Coordinates of C-alpha atoms in Angstrom, one line a residue:
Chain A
X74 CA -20.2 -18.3 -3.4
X75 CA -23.9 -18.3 -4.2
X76 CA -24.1 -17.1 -7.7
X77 CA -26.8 -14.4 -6.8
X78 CA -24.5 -11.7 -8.3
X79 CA -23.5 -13.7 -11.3
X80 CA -25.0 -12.1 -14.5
X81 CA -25.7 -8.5 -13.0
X82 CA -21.7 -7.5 -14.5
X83 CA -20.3 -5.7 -12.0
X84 CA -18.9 -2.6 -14.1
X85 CA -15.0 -3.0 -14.1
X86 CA -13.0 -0.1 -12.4
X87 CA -9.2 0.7 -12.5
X88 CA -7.8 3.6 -10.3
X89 CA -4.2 4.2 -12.6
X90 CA -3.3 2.3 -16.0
X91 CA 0.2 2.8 -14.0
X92 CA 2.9 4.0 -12.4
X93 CA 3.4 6.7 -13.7
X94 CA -0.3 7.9 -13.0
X95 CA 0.1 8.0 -9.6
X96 CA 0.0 11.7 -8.0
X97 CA 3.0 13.2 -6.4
X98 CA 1.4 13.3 -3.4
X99 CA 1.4 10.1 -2.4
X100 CA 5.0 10.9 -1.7
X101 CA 4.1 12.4 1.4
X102 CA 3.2 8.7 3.2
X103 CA 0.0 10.7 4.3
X104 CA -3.9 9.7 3.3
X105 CA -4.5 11.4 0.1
X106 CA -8.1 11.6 -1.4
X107 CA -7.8 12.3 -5.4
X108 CA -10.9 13.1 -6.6
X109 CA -9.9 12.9 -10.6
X110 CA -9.1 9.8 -10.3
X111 CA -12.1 8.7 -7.9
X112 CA -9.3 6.8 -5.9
X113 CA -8.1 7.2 -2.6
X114 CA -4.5 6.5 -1.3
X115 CA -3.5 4.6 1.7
X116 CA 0.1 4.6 2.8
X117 CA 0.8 1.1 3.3
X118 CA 4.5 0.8 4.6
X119 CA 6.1 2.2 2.5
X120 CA 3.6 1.5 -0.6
X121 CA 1.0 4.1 -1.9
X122 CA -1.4 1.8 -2.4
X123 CA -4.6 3.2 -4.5
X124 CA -8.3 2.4 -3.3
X125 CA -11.3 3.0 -5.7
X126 CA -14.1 4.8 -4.4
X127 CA -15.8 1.9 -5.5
X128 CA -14.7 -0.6 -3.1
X129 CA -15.1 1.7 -0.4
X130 CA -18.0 1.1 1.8
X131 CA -18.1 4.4 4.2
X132 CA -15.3 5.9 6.9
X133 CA -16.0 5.8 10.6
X134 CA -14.0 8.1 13.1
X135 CA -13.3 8.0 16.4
X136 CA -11.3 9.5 19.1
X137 CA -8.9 7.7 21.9
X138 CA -7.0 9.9 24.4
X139 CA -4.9 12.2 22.3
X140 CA -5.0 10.3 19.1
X141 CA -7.3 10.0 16.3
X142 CA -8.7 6.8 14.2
X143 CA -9.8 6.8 11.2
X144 CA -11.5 3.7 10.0
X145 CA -11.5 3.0 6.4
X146 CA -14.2 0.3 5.1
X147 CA -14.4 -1.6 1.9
X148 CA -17.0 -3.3 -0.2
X149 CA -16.9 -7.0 0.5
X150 CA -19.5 -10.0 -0.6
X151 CA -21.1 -11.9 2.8
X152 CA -22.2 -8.3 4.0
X153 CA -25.3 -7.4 5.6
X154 CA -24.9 -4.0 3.7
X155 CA -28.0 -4.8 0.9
X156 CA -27.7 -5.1 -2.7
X157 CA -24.7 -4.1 -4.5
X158 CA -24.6 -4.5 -7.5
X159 CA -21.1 -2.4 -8.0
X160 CA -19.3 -4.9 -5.7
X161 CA -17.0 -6.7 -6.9
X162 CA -17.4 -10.5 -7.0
X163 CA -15.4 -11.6 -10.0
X164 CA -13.4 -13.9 -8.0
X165 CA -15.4 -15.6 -5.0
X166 CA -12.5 -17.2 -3.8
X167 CA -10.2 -14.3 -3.4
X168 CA -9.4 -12.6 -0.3
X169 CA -10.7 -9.3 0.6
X170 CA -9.5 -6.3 2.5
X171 CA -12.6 -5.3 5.0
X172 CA -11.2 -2.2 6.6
X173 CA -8.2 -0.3 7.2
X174 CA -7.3 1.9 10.7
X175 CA -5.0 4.8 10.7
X176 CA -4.1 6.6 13.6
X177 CA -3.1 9.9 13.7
X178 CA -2.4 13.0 16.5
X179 CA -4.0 15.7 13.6
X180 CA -7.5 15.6 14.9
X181 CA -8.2 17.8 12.6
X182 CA -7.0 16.6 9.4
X183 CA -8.9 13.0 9.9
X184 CA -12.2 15.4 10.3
X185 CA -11.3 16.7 6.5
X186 CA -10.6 13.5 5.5
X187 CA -13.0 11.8 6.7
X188 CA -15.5 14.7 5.1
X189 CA -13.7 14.4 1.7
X190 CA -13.8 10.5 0.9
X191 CA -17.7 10.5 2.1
X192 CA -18.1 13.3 -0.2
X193 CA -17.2 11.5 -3.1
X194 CA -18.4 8.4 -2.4
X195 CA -21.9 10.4 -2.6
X196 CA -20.6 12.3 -5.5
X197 CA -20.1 8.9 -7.3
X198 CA -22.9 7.2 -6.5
X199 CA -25.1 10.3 -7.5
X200 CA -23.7 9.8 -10.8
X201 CA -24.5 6.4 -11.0
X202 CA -28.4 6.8 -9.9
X203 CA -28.5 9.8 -12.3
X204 CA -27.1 7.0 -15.6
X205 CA -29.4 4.3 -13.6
X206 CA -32.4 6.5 -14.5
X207 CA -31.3 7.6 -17.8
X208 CA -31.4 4.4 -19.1
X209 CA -34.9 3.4 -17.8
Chain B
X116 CA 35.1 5.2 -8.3
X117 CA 32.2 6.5 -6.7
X118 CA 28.9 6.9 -8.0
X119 CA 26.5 8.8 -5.7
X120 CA 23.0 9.5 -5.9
X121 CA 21.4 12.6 -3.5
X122 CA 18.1 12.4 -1.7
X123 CA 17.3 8.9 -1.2
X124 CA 15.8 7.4 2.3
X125 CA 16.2 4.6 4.4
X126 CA 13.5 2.0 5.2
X127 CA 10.8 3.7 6.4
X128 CA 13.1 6.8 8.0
X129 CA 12.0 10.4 6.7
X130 CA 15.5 11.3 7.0
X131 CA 17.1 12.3 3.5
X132 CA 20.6 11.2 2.8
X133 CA 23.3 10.1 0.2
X134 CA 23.5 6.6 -1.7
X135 CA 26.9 6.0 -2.6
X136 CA 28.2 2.6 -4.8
X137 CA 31.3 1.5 -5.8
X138 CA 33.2 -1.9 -6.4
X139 CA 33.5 -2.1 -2.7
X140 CA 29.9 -2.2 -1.9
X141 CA 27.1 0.2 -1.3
X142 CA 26.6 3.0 1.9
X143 CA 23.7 5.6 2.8
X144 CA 24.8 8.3 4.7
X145 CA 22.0 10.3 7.0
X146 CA 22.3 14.3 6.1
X147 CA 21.2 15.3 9.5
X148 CA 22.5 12.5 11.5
X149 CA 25.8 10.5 11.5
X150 CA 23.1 7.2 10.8
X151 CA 25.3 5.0 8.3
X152 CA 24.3 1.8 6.8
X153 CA 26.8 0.3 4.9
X154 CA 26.7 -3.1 2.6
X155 CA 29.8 -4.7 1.5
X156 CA 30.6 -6.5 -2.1
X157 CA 30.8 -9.3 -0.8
X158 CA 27.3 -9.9 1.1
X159 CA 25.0 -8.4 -1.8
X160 CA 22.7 -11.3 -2.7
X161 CA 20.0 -10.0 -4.7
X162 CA 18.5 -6.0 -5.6
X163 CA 15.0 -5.1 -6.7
X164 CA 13.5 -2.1 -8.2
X165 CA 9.7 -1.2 -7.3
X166 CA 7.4 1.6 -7.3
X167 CA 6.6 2.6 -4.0
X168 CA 5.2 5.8 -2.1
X169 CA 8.6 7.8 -2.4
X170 CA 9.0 6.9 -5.9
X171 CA 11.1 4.0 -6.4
X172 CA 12.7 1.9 -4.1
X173 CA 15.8 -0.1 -4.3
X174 CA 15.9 -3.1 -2.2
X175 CA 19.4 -4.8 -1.3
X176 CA 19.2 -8.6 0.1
X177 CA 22.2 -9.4 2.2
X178 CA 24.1 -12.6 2.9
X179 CA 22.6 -13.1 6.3
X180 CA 19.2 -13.1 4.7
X181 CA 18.4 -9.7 5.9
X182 CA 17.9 -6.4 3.9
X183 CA 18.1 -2.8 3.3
X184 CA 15.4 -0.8 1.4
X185 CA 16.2 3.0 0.4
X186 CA 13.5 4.8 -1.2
X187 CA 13.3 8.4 -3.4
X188 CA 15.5 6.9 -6.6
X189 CA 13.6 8.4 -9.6
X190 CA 12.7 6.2 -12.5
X191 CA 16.0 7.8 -14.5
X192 CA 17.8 6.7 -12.4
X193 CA 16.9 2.6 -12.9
X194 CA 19.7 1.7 -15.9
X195 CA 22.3 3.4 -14.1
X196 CA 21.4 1.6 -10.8
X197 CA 21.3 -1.8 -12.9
X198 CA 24.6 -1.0 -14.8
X199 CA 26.5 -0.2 -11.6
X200 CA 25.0 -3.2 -9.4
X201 CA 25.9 -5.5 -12.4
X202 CA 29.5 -4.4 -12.9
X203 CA 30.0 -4.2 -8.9
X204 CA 28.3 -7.0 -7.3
X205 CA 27.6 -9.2 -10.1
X206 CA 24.1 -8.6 -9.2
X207 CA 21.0 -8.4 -11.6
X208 CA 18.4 -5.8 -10.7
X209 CA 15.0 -7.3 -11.0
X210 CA 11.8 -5.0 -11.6
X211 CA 9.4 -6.0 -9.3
X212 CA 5.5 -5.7 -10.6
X213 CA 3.0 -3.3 -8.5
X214 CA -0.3 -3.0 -8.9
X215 CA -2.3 0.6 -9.1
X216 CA -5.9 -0.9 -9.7
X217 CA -7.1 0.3 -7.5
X218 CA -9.1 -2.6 -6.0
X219 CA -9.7 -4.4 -2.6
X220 CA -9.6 -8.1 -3.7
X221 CA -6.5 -10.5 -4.5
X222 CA -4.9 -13.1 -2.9
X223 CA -2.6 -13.0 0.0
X224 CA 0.9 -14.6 0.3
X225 CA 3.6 -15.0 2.5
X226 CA 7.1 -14.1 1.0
X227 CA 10.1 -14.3 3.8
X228 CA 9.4 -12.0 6.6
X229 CA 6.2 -10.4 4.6
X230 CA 3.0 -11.2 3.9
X231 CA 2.2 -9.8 0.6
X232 CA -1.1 -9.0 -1.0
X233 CA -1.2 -9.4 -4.6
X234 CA -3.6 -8.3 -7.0
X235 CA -3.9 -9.5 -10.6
X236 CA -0.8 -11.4 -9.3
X237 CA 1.3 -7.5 -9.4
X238 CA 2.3 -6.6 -5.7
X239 CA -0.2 -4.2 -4.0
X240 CA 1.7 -4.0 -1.1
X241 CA 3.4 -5.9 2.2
X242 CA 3.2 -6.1 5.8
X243 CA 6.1 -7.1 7.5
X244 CA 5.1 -9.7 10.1
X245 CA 7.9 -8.8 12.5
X246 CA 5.5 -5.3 12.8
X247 CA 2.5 -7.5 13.6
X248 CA 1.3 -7.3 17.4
X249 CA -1.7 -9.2 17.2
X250 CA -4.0 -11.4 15.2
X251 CA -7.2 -12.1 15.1
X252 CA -9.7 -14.7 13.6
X253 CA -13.1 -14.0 13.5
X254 CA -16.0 -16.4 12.5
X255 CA -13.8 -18.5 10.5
X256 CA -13.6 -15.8 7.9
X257 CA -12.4 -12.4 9.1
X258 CA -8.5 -12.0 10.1
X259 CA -7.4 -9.1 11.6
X260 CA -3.5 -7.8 11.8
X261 CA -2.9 -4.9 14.3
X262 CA 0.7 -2.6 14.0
X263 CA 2.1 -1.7 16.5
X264 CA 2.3 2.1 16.6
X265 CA 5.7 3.9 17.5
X266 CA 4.6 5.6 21.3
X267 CA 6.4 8.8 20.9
X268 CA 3.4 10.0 19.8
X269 CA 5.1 12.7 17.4
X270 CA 2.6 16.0 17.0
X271 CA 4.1 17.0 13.7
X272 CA 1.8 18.6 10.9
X273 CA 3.7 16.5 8.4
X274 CA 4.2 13.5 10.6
X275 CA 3.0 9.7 8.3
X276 CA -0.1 8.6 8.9
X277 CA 0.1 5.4 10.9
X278 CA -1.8 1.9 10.4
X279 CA -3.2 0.6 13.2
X280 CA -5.1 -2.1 11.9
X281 CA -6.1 -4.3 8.5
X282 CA -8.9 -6.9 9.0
X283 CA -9.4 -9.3 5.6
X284 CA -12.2 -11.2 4.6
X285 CA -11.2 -14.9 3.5
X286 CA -14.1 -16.5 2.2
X287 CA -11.9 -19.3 0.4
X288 CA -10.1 -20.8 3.9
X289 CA -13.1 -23.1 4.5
X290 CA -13.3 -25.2 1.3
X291 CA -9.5 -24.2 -0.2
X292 CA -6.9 -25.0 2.4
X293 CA -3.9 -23.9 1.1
X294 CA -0.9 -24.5 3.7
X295 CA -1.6 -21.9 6.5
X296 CA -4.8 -22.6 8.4
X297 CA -4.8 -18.0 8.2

């Protein structure tokens, strides 16, 4: 990597200590958004797998025939995207999920969705300009 | 005897039914269906325990290298499971490590029929390859897996939300060539 993010410390994020953390309604094999935990939840065959808003870049949405897609794309180094200074680098070498597609009939819930996780993605990075400037 | 255990699923399935063990093997029984999936004694290799979206899964490897997954066991229900599959089958249960960071980076590996993205070496999740209908390599860096989607395109409210399509970023492949050229 080039080492132009080394030394800026990338503030470390977790979404659940553990197991037992994880809402009951990721049962439901369904997108969930959980705002208290600034996390979303991707259904991932069978796994609920947990997605801090932080390595979320932004959703896209887009319709085909009767279905909906719902585009879900993460923070990743070798981006065009600008500075970052919340992204993740700690292990160059690593491999990196870059997006993730659902498809779904439910119009209609992907609109919600799709509305909620770009809400708190502003949400949180609100917060973090609003502590950026309090400690200038 | 028989030791049952109510509201478990099978594989992927949203079909509830009974999980049933005894000295003779191990059977799930559909509630709504007549679906049966039985396993005998004899041709239980392995058994896992892991957290996954339905609570916690129990994973059966078979003799002919296949296996079974049934999902909805809560976490009471683990020393029980191990007890039984131990007295039965001779079989150790082994806990299997997943990962609830939260984060989007780790490394990717292939493990029988799945690949398997691990991170802080604690299973994230899998994708089973035999799901995969295409692959793509981009630029040397980007790969990209898409599902294929069931067709009957099922308009229920509460109907899973399906992945269509993962795309990593593998900035490692050109310098670290580990086995498979992605």
């Amino acid at each position: 990597g080039t080492g132009r993010n080394e030394g800026k410390g990338w503030k470390r994020f977790q979404s659940y200590k553990g197991e037992a953390a994880l809402p009951k309604e990721a049962e439901s094999l369904r997108i969930f958004v959980d705002r208290k935990a600034q996390t979303i939840i991707l259904p991932i065959h069978g796994f609920a797998v947990p997605f801090h808003i932080n390595t979320i870049k932004n959703v896209s949405k887009n319709e085909e025939g009767e279905f909906t897609y719902l585009r879900v794309n993460f923070q990743t180094p070798g981006q065009l995207a600008g500075k970052k200074e919340d992204t993740p680098f700690e292990d160059p070498d690593a491999t990196f999920i870059r997006s993730i597609t659902y498809r779904s009939a439910d119009g209609h819930r992907f609109d919600t969705l799709s509305k909620q996780i770009t809400d708190l993605k502003k949400e949180v990075n609100k917060r973090e300009q609003q502590k950026k400037e309090m400690a200038d | 005897m028989t030791t049952q255990f109510d509201r478990i699923y099978h594989g992927l399935s949203p079909e509830l039914g009974k999980m049933r063990i005894a000295a003779s093997g191990m059977a799930w029984k559909g509630e709504d269906s007549d679906k049966m999936v039985a396993m005998s004694s004899a041709d239980i290799k392995w058994a896992q325990w892991l957290r996954v979206a339905r609570n916690y899964q129990l994973r059966v490897g078979l003799k002919d290298r296949s296996r079974e997954t049934f999902d909805g066991f809560s976490r009471e229900d683990h020393d029980k499971l191990a007890q039984l599959i131990k007295q039965h089958f001779s079989v150790t249960l082994e806990t299997k490590e997943v990962s609830f960071k939260g984060w989007n980076w780790g490394v990717t590996d292939f493990q029988g029929q799945d690949l398997a993205f691990l991170v802080s070496n604690k299973t994230s999740f899998e994708l089973p390859l035999s799901q995969v209908a295409n692959s793509n390599i981009a630029g040397r860096t980007e790969v990209s897996l898409e599902f294929a989607t069931p067709s009957g395109s099922k308009k229920s409210k509460s109907a899973p939300d399906e992945m269509a399509e993962i795309r990593f970023y593998v900035p490692g492949t050109v310098n670290r060539d580990h086995g498979s050229d992605a």
